[in-house]
Amino acid sequence: MKAGIMQPYFFPYIGYWQLINAVDKYIIYDDVNYINRGWINRNRIIVDGQVKYFNLPLIGASQNKHINELKVSKNSGWILKKMKTIEYAYKKAPYFCEIFPLIKDILNCKNENLALYLENSFYLICNYLDIKTEFIISSSLDKDCNKRGQEKIISICDLLEITEYYNAIGGKELYSFSDFKERGITLKFLQTNEIEYKQFGKEFYPNLSILDVMMFNSKDRIKEMLNDYVLITNV
């Protein structure tokens, strides 16, 4: 049984979806601290040929609170503003008419809890991309919350009888192959290959939000991208 564990991000880049697609169970790590200026409530899109941040407004955002303790702003005006920004930025993209209603459904989610709001976006995008991975909310697990870092990840794997743990390549320095192996778990790091596609201009901007990927690529092409990676193992 393969699993991945990460904080929920707002319209994350293609590598995040590769990780979700590569595993059987994906644990949404909602009971860890929120990170200011991270990817939990923002990502990047192209506006007027420039890379711009696209934010999800929160109430009382603080690094002293867990992700599942935060709420998405109740002010409905921001949704209309974000929709106009997306329409302005991507209305001439080849798959705008197909993707815009999906983005609208995601942004109009009525759940104010940040973790559940993001979980809903995962379900909708996975449904579009035919990703069948099972999602599990970390806070729903009966685990030892006193553990931290690698030990907490290993304890979740033990609880769910995970035999292979996949992590994004950015966390390579945080985990030990031997420590996982001692617990009967194979540790693997997913490294996204160089993925490029035609955007509006001559210059390509990599690692933007999945929103950008979906606007410029067919579903079939994105499904090919989901497998365009290498796994780093301790060999």
Backbone as a ProteinNet text record, in pm:
[ID]
protein_1_A
[PRIMARY]
MKAGIMQPYFFPYIGYWQLINAVDKYIIYDDVNYINRGWINRNRIIVDGQVKYFNLPLIGASQNKHINELKVSKNSGWILKKMKTIEYAYKKAPYFCEIFPLIKDILNCKNENLALYLENSFYLICNYLDIKTEFIISSSLDKDCNKRGQEKIISICDLLEITEYYNAIGGKELYSFSDFKERGITLKFLQTNEIEYKQFGKEFYPNLSILDVMMFNSKDRIKEMLNDYVLITNV
[TERTIARY]
84.1	0	88.2	64.6	143.8	66	138.1	72.2	161.8	97.6	165.5	97.8	173.3	119.8	172.2	82.2	123.8	14	55	-42.3	-124.3	-250.2	-331.6	-288.7	-273.5	-233.8	-345.7	-339.1	-440.3	-400.1	-474.2	-444.2	-294.6	-239.2	-93.7	-43.5	87.3	152.1	142.1	183.9	163.1	229.7	343.6	412.3	328.9	248.5	160.1	58.1	5.6	-94	-29.4	96.3	169.7	179.4	207.4	218	84	-23	-156.3	-186.3	-158.3	-190.1	-105.1	14.8	108.9	79.1	-5.6	-27	-170.1	-188.9	-322.4	-402.5	-332.6	-396.2	-317.7	-390.3	-325.9	-381	-292.1	-334.8	-319.2	-430.2	-429.5	-389.7	-271.3	-209.5	-266	-384.6	-456.3	-432.3	-375.3	-355.6	-209.8	-150.4	-18.4	-32.4	66.8	56.2	51.1	-30.8	-37.8	95.8	135.6	261.5	231.4	270.2	253.1	337.3	281.6	351.8	399	325.9	351.8	252.4	221.2	133	-4.6	-31.1	-158.1	-276.2	-259.1	-370.5	-329.9	-224.6	-190.4	-113.9	-117.2	-36	-10.5	46.9	87.8	21.4	-21.8	-80.9	-19.6	-52.9	-3.4	-112.1	-77.4	-167.5	-90.2	-141.2	-75	70.7	96.2	230.4	328	279.5	364.5	310.1	401.9	360.8	313.1	189.8	130	77.1	77.6	19.8	-132.1	-196.4	-341.8	-377.6	-442.4	-459.3	-601.1	-610.3	-737.3	-745.2	-838.7	-845.3	-890.7	-819.7	-848.5	-884.9	-950.4	-984.3	-886.9	-816.7	-728.3	-614.4	-554.3	-443.5	-328.4	-276.7	-167.6	-88.8	43.6	128.8	116.3	42.8	16.8	-109.8	-174.6	-296.5	-274.5	-347.5	-344	-424.4	-394.4	-464.1	-615	-655.2	-798	-867.6	-791.4	-850.4	-880	-839.5	-858.6	-982.9	-1035.5	-1155.1	-1131.6	-1198.4	-1197.6	-1291	-1254	-1333.2	-1478.5	-1571.5	-1714.2	-1757	-1673.3	-1707.4	-1714.1	-1834	-1853.1	-1796.2	-1765.6	-1714.1	-1580.6	-1500.4	-1369	-1381.7	-1488.3	-1506	-1526.2	-1613.1	-1638.5	-1510.5	-1433.8	-1308.7	-1209.7	-1199.1	-1106.1	-1151.9	-1282.9	-1334.5	-1304.3	-1317.5	-1287.1	-1139	-1055.4	-911.3	-876.8	-936	-909.1	-960.7	-1080.8	-1137.2	-1050.6	-1008.3	-923.1	-791.1	-733.8	-602.1	-604.7	-712.8	-710.6	-822.7	-898.8	-1014.3	-974.6	-850.7	-803.8	-725.3	-717.4	-649.8	-736	-674.9	-751	-855.5	-836.9	-931.4	-1007.3	-1012.8	-1081.7	-1228.3	-1299.5	-1443.1	-1470.2	-1377.7	-1392	-1357.1	-1255.9	-1203.6	-1268.9	-1313	-1368.1	-1484.7	-1580.4	-1688.6	-1637.4	-1532.1	-1473.4	-1412.7	-1340.5	-1279.9	-1388.9	-1496	-1608.3	-1667.6	-1686.8	-1740.5	-1647.2	-1517.8	-1420	-1424	-1419.5	-1416.3	-1546.6	-1657.3	-1787.9	-1821.1	-1723.4	-1746.7	-1796.9	-1903.2	-1966.6	-1896.7	-1806.9	-1739.1	-1635.4	-1649.6	-1558.6	-1428.8	-1429	-1306.9	-1201.8	-1084.3	-982.1	-943	-920.2	-878	-984.5	-1110.1	-1218.2	-1247.1	-1227.4	-1242.4	-1141.3	-1017.1	-912.9	-935.5	-983.2	-1013.3	-1117.2	-1217.1	-1320.4	-1259.9	-1164.9	-1100	-1023	-963.3	-891.5	-987.5	-1100.6	-1198.8	-1243.9	-1272.8	-1324.1	-1218.9	-1095.2	-990.1	-954.3	-949.2	-921	-1030.2	-1153	-1263.4	-1245.9	-1205.6	-1183.2	-1069.6	-962.9	-844.9	-850	-961.7	-980.1	-877.8	-841.6	-752.7	-838.8	-808.2	-893.8	-839.3	-735.7	-671	-769.2	-756.3	-840	-780.3	-864.1	-819	-856.7	-763.2	-786.2	-744	-829.6	-796.7	-713.2	-596.9	-504.8	-568.1	-645	-704.3	-808.6	-853.6	-952.5	-887.3	-754.6	-682.8	-653.6	-664.4	-635.4	-485.9	-408.6	-262.5	-204.2	-76.3	-6.1	35.5	-36.9	-10.9	108.3	166.5	284.4	411.3	402.9	518.2	531.8	653.7	681.7	761.7	757.2	841.1	830.6	946.9	954.1	881.3	893.9	830.8	679	624	478.8	435.8	514.8	484.5	489.5	593.9	607.4	492.5	449.8	339.4	209.4	188.1	69.1	76.9	196.4	215.6	188.8	236.7	212.3	62.6	-4.3	-147.1	-228.3	-187.8	-261.9	-203.9	-102.6	-36.4	20.5	88.8	151.9	287.5	314.6	443	537	482.2	564	517.7	612.7	578.9	644.7	562.2	610.4	610.5	718.1	726.1	779.6	742.2	797	947.6	1021	1166.6	1217.9	1137.4	1179.2	1200.8	1146	1161.2	1271.6	1359.4	1462.5	1553.4	1579.8	1668.8	1597.8	1468.3	1391.6	1373.2	1395	1362.3	1481	1484.1	1593.8	1544.9	1611.5	1575.4	1583.9	1690.1	1711.7	1606.9	1565	1463	1330.3	1293.6	1170.3	1185.1	1301.1	1324.7	1314.8	1363.6	1356.2	1212.2	1119.3	976.9	903.9	979.6	917.7	852.3	900.1	842	948.9	916.7	1008.1	982.5	1087.3	1076.6	1116.8	1033	1062.2	1032	1116.4	1095	1057.9	952.3	903.8	964.7	1033.4	1094.8	1033.4	966.5	901	1004.7	983.5	1070.4	1039.3	1123.7	1101	980.8	874.7	750.1	729.5	706.3	686.4	567.5	494.2	380.1	365.3	288	271.5	178.3	229.5	148.5	121.9	93.5	61.7	184.9	291.7	409	516.3	629.8	742.2	812.6	814.7	881.3	788.9	844.6	765	793.1	685	697.2	663	761.4	737.3	676.7	623.1	575.9	469.8	384.8	271.4	157.7	51.5	-65.6	-121.8	-186	-254.3	-360.3	-406.7	-502.8	-443.6	-317.4	-249.4	-234.3	-196.1	-178.5	-308.6	-418.8	-547.5	-598.2	-564.4	-608.4	-541.3	-419.3	-342	-327.9	-379.4	-357.8	-486.3	-500.3	-615.1	-606	-717.9	-718.9	-621.1	-620.3	-530.4	-384.3	-350.6	-211.9	-174.1	-263.5	-234.6	-216.9	-296.9	-283.1	-147.4	-93.4	43	142.9	120.9	209.8	213.2	101.4	93.9	194.9	239.4	336.3	477.3	496.6	625.6	714.7	764.4	847.7	940	1034.7	1120.6	1109.3	1127.5	1126.2	1269.8	1305.8	1439.1	1430.4	1506.7	1508	1650	1664.4	1796.2	1853.7	1924.3	1977.8	2130.6
-118.9	0	124.7	212.4	333.5	454.4	546.2	664.8	786.5	902.9	1031.5	1115.5	1202.7	1289	1430.5	1524.4	1664.2	1758.7	1881.9	1985.8	2013.5	2052.8	2087.6	2223.4	2231.1	2355.2	2405.5	2531.9	2598.4	2589.9	2511.9	2491.4	2461.5	2359.9	2336.1	2299.3	2302.1	2275.4	2127.6	2092.7	1958.2	1850	1879.9	1779.3	1731.2	1818.6	1782.1	1678.4	1697	1604.7	1473.7	1480.1	1357.3	1271	1334.7	1261.2	1198.8	1275.7	1221.8	1102.1	1115.8	1011.4	886.2	902.2	790.3	696.4	740	661	608.1	513.6	457.2	543	594.9	678.6	808.4	918.6	1048.2	1114	1138.8	1194.2	1345.2	1415	1560.7	1604.8	1658.9	1691.4	1823.3	1815.5	1936.8	1980.9	1892.3	1924.7	1959.9	2036.7	2096	2246.7	2321.6	2467.1	2525.4	2626.7	2705.8	2775.9	2793.5	2859.1	2987.2	3100.8	3227.7	3232.2	3289.9	3309.4	3177.1	3071.4	2941.3	2917.2	2788.6	2753.8	2707.7	2717.9	2669	2751.5	2880.5	2962.8	3056.6	3018.7	3099.9	3016	3062.5	3002.2	3107	3064.1	3160.1	3130.2	3235.7	3225.7	3334.2	3330.3	3432	3537	3663.2	3775	3878.2	3907	4003.3	3966.5	3836.6	3792.1	3789.4	3816.6	3815.8	3717.1	3658.4	3566.1	3646.6	3618.6	3689.6	3588.8	3630.2	3545.5	3555.1	3441.9	3428.8	3373.8	3457.2	3424.4	3384.7	3299.3	3262.5	3339.5	3432.8	3514.5	3433.6	3452.5	3378.9	3473.5	3417.7	3493.6	3454.7	3553.6	3530.4	3434.7	3440.9	3350.7	3371.7	3260.5	3268	3138.9	3150.4	3032	2959.4	3017.2	2952.6	2867.1	2863	2783.3	2670.5	2561.7	2452.7	2493.1	2427.3	2455.6	2438.1	2333	2305.4	2396.6	2488.9	2586.4	2719.8	2730.6	2855.1	2848.2	2964.8	2972.9	3060.3	3022.5	3102.9	3221.6	3337.1	3458	3438.7	3490.6	3481.3	3586.6	3683.4	3790.7	3735.6	3724.8	3664.6	3750.4	3875.7	3964.7	3919.3	3851.5	3808.1	3702.4	3620.9	3515.6	3577.9	3676.4	3744.8	3809.4	3868	3933.2	3831.9	3715.6	3612.1	3557	3539.1	3487.4	3584.9	3712.8	3812.6	3812	3792.9	3787	3668.6	3552	3432.5	3450.1	3505	3525.5	3620.7	3728.9	3826.2	3762.7	3680.1	3621.8	3511.8	3431.8	3309.3	3296.1	3400.1	3385.8	3346.2	3370.6	3332.1	3200.7	3134.8	3005.4	2898.4	2796.7	2698.4	2619	2600	2517.5	2599.3	2729.8	2817.1	2777.9	2758	2727.8	2596.6	2503.4	2374.7	2384.1	2464.1	2468.3	2575.1	2683.5	2794.2	2751.9	2670.8	2626.5	2542.9	2462.6	2383.5	2475.3	2577.8	2673	2747.1	2780.2	2848.7	2761.9	2632.7	2541	2531.5	2528.5	2518.1	2642.2	2758.5	2882.5	2906.7	2853.7	2874.7	2770.9	2688.6	2589.7	2659.7	2606.2	2670.5	2637.7	2539.3	2501.6	2607.1	2667.5	2774.4	2720.6	2597	2539	2526.8	2584.6	2589.4	2451.1	2357.3	2222.6	2154.2	2166.9	2101.7	2173.7	2303.9	2381.5	2332.9	2315.1	2267.6	2121.1	2041	1901.3	1893.4	1977.7	1978.2	2008.8	2101.8	2133.5	2013.5	1935	1814.6	1714.6	1694.1	1599.4	1640.7	1768.3	1814.5	1804.4	1840.9	1832.7	1687.5	1604.8	1462.4	1395.8	1435.6	1380.8	1418.1	1541	1585.9	1507.3	1479.9	1412.4	1259.9	1208	1063.2	1003	1078.1	1027.9	961.1	835.7	755.9	740.8	813	801.7	831	755.5	777.1	887.6	983.2	1090.7	1059.7	1091	1075.2	1204.6	1256.8	1376.9	1336.1	1393.7	1356.7	1368	1473.9	1495.2	1390.5	1312.3	1207.5	1078.6	1071.9	950.3	949.3	832.4	816.3	789.8	897.8	887.2	960.2	940.9	1008.4	1147.2	1248.1	1384.4	1448.8	1379.9	1433.2	1411.8	1321.9	1297.1	1410	1429.4	1537.8	1487.6	1564.4	1538.8	1398.2	1337.3	1203.9	1099.2	1107.1	1005.8	1009.5	1127.6	1138.8	1079.2	1104	1047.4	894.9	841.3	695.8	636	705.8	654.4	649.4	746.4	744.5	627.7	604.8	491.4	359.1	346.5	225.6	205.8	313.4	307.8	259.9	303.5	270.6	151.2	86.2	-31.3	0.8	115.2	160.6	91.1	40.5	-26.1	60.1	159.7	251	393.8	477.8	617.2	706.5	784.6	876.2	1019.1	1090.2	1230.1	1313.5	1440.2	1529.8	1543	1564.6	1568.9	1679.3	1783.5	1893.5	1853.8	1738.6	1693.9	1592	1578.9	1474.2	1483.4	1604.1	1620.8	1597.1	1579.7	1567.1	1423.7	1326.8	1188.4	1095.8	986.9	890.5	760.2	716.8	589.8	475.3	475.7	364.6	361.5	478.6	482.7	426	458.2	403.6	252.6	212.5	70.7	-13.2	39.5	-32.1	-59.9	21.4	3.4	-70.1	-124	-200.5	-115.7	9.1	102.6	144.6	137.2	182.7	331	411.4	555.6	590.5	668.6	710.9	859.6	928.3	1070.8	1090.2	1166.2	1191.2	1321.2	1310.6	1427.4	1449.2	1561.2	1593.3	1621.3	1560.7	1590.7	1730.7	1778.8	1910.5	1903.7	1970	1969.8	2108.8	2113.4	2241.4	2231.2	2337.4	2343.1	2486.6	2503.8	2635.7	2722.1	2835.1	2935.6	3047.6	3167.9	3275.2	3328.5	3351.6	3415.2	3317	3370.9	3288.9	3226.6	3300.3	3250.1	3156.6	3042.3	2948	2968.7	2976.9	2990.9	2856.3	2786.1	2653	2657	2542.4	2519.8	2617.8	2660	2743.9	2655.7	2719.6	2649.2	2550.2	2445	2349.4	2422.5	2534.4	2615	2653.4	2696	2731.6	2609.4	2497.2	2372.3	2333.5	2340.3	2298.3	2393.6	2520.4	2616.8	2595.1	2541.2	2529.6	2386.9	2288.6	2149.9	2067.8	1973.4	1883.5	1789.2	1728.9	1632.1	1518.1	1468.5	1358.1	1397.5	1521.5	1566	1579.2	1628.5	1640.8	1503.9	1407.2	1271.3	1211.6	1250	1209.4	1276.2	1402.7	1476.5	1413.4	1356.1	1297.3	1183.5	1125.8	1016.8	1058.3	1187.1	1237.4	1274.8	1175.7	1196.7	1076.9	1091.8	979	962	838.5	809.7	789.6	861.5	850.4	754.3	647	549.3	530.8	465.9	441.5	311.4	319.8	200.4	203
0	0	0	-95.6	-111.2	-58.4	7.2	62	50.9	47.9	53.8	160.8	223.3	328.8	306.6	286.2	269.8	316.1	349.5	378.6	253.2	269.7	152.2	97.3	-34	-100	-190.2	-224.6	-306.8	-453.9	-532.3	-674.1	-697	-630.9	-638.4	-777.4	-791.7	-920.8	-958.1	-1078.6	-1133.2	-1048.5	-986.7	-906	-788.6	-731.9	-621.1	-667.4	-787.6	-842.3	-885.7	-926.4	-955.9	-830.3	-718.3	-592.1	-553.8	-565.3	-535.5	-624.6	-752.7	-849.1	-831	-775.1	-764	-647.8	-553.3	-432	-423.4	-331	-307.8	-210.4	-108.9	-7	6.1	9.6	25	151.4	246.9	374.8	370.3	385.7	387.9	529.2	541.4	669	721.7	780.1	818.9	962.3	1046.3	1187.5	1217.3	1127.8	1148.1	1128.1	1172.8	1170.6	1029.2	1017	894.6	872.7	746.7	712.5	635.2	693.8	624	496.8	393.3	266.1	205.2	237.8	177	65.2	41.7	-70	-23.5	106.3	159	107.8	94.9	46.2	-67.5	-141.4	-258.1	-360	-484.2	-588.4	-696	-807.6	-909.6	-1044.4	-1111.1	-1243.9	-1332	-1461.6	-1554.5	-1577.1	-1553.3	-1580.7	-1663.1	-1781.7	-1871.6	-1898.1	-1913.8	-1946.8	-1831.5	-1710.9	-1592	-1488.7	-1411.6	-1306.3	-1185.9	-1143	-1029.4	-927.4	-800.8	-696.7	-699.2	-671.8	-669.6	-531.8	-448.1	-306.7	-268.7	-168.5	-106.4	25.5	41.5	163.3	284.9	394.7	517.5	630.6	732.7	852.8	963.1	1017.9	1131.7	1105.8	986	954.1	1050.5	1105.9	1202.6	1201.4	1211.8	1217.9	1351.8	1443.6	1572.2	1569.5	1454.5	1440	1340.7	1362.9	1265.8	1141.8	1031.5	906.8	922.6	995.4	1010.1	1111.7	1170.4	1262.6	1193.1	1068.1	994.5	906.7	875.9	793.4	670.8	562.6	441	462.6	410.4	428.9	384.9	464.7	433.7	331.5	305.4	212.1	69.9	17.1	-115.1	-227.9	-198.5	-301.7	-358.1	-275.7	-323.3	-432.3	-424.2	-524.5	-662.5	-668.9	-796.3	-847	-756.3	-795.1	-851.9	-786.1	-833.2	-968.6	-983.4	-1109.8	-1224.5	-1196.9	-1299.7	-1333.9	-1232.6	-1256.5	-1346.1	-1316.7	-1396.9	-1539.5	-1551.1	-1684.4	-1765.4	-1702.3	-1771.6	-1813.1	-1722.8	-1747.8	-1853.3	-1855.8	-1936.3	-2039.4	-2062.7	-2152.8	-2295.3	-2333.2	-2466.2	-2464.9	-2349.3	-2340.5	-2407.6	-2466.1	-2544.8	-2467.9	-2336.6	-2260.8	-2156.8	-2178	-2083.4	-2064.3	-2172.1	-2163	-2090.4	-2098.1	-2030.7	-1882.6	-1849.7	-1713.7	-1626.9	-1684.8	-1606.4	-1516.6	-1564	-1474.6	-1356.3	-1377.6	-1269.7	-1164.1	-1207.9	-1114.7	-1036.7	-1105.2	-1040.7	-930.1	-957.3	-856.7	-735.6	-761.4	-652.9	-564.3	-625.3	-548.1	-472.5	-523.9	-460.2	-353.2	-315.5	-209.7	-83.3	-22.1	93.8	226	224.5	348.9	385.2	503.8	545	604.4	652.5	708.7	598.7	620.8	517.1	466.9	559.2	520	435.6	474.7	401.9	269.7	268.2	144.5	40.8	83.8	-7.2	-44.8	50.8	19.9	-91.4	-85.8	-189.4	-326.5	-330.9	-458.6	-511.2	-420.4	-462.2	-526	-464.1	-518.1	-658.4	-675.5	-804.3	-914.3	-883	-984	-1013.1	-908.6	-929.9	-1012	-988.8	-1067.3	-1214.3	-1240.5	-1378.2	-1443.4	-1367	-1421.8	-1406.8	-1357.2	-1339.6	-1242.5	-1139.9	-1034.3	-928.6	-895.7	-807	-665.1	-630.2	-499.7	-385.4	-276.6	-157.8	-71.6	-32.1	56.4	201.6	290.9	434.1	503.2	588.8	665.6	787	801.7	908.8	1047.8	1072	1204.2	1239.4	1141.2	1168.8	1219.4	1213.4	1252.9	1402.4	1462.3	1604.6	1622	1617.1	1618.8	1738.9	1761.6	1870.5	1822.9	1864.4	1818.9	1888.8	1985.9	2053.5	1969.8	1873.9	1787.9	1686.8	1638.8	1546.4	1427.4	1318.5	1203.1	1148.7	1126	1065.9	1148.8	1280.6	1365.2	1354.1	1336.8	1320.9	1187.4	1082	950	955.9	1020.2	1030.3	1110.6	1215.9	1298.5	1218.7	1130.4	1044.6	946.2	891.3	800.4	871.9	995.6	1074.4	1097.6	1132.3	1161.6	1042.1	922.4	800.8	725.7	786	727.3	589.3	582.5	458.9	443.5	324.5	298.4	214.1	141.8	61.9	88.8	129.8	155.2	50.2	-21.1	-124.9	-69.9	-96.4	-55.4	-172.3	-176	-277.5	-256.6	-363.9	-359.4	-267.4	-247	-160.8	-16.2	24.9	163.1	182.3	84.8	87.7	210.5	257.6	372.5	506.4	502.8	627.3	673.7	583.5	614.6	589.7	665.9	657.5	596.1	488.9	426.1	527.4	607.2	701.2	811.3	859.6	965	916	793.8	737.4	714.7	665.2	636.9	762.8	875.2	1002.7	1044.7	996.1	1028.4	916.3	820.5	713.7	607	592.6	496.2	396.2	268.5	164.1	138	153.8	133	-10	-77.6	-214.6	-228.5	-306.1	-332.9	-478.5	-499.5	-634.4	-687	-797.9	-861	-998.6	-1014.7	-1141.5	-1249.7	-1365.2	-1477.5	-1530.7	-1618.5	-1677.4	-1771	-1731.3	-1809.3	-1868.3	-1998.3	-2065.5	-2160.4	-2172.5	-2263.3	-2313.4	-2416.2	-2476.6	-2392.2	-2347.8	-2279.9	-2380.1	-2334.9	-2429	-2501.8	-2427.5	-2485.8	-2527	-2567.5	-2609.4	-2489.3	-2377.9	-2257.5	-2180.8	-2135.1	-2056.1	-1908.4	-1830	-1685	-1620.3	-1562	-1505.3	-1365.2	-1325.6	-1188	-1140.2	-1232.1	-1193.3	-1141.1	-1097.3	-1046.8	-1149	-1099.1	-1187.1	-1269.9	-1221.3	-1296.7	-1431.9	-1431.9	-1556.3	-1645.8	-1587.6	-1663.5	-1732.6	-1659.7	-1715.6	-1823.6	-1812.9	-1913	-2048.8	-2048	-2171	-2224.5	-2151.6	-2192.2	-2184.7	-2276.4	-2275.1	-2155.5	-2121.3	-2012.3	-2040.6	-2161.7	-2197.2	-2181.5	-2220.2	-2206.1	-2058.1	-1976.5	-1833.4	-1770.4	-1814.1	-1760.6	-1797	-1911.6	-1945.7	-1852.3	-1822.6	-1731.7	-1592.4	-1550.7	-1416.8	-1397.7	-1506.5	-1498.8	-1541.5	-1560.2	-1608.5	-1489.4	-1420.3	-1302.4	-1283.5	-1193	-1153.2	-1001.6	-956.7	-813.7	-765.4	-661.1	-602.8	-483.4	-489.2	-380.1	-330	-219.9	-159.8	-216.1	-328.8	-393.2	-388.6
[MASK]
+++++++++++++++++++++++++++++++++++++++++++++++++++++++++++++++++++++++++++++++++++++++++++++++++++++++++++++++++++++++++++++++++++++++++++++++++++++++++++++++++++++++++++++++++++++++++++++++++++++++++++++++++++++++++++++++++++++++++++

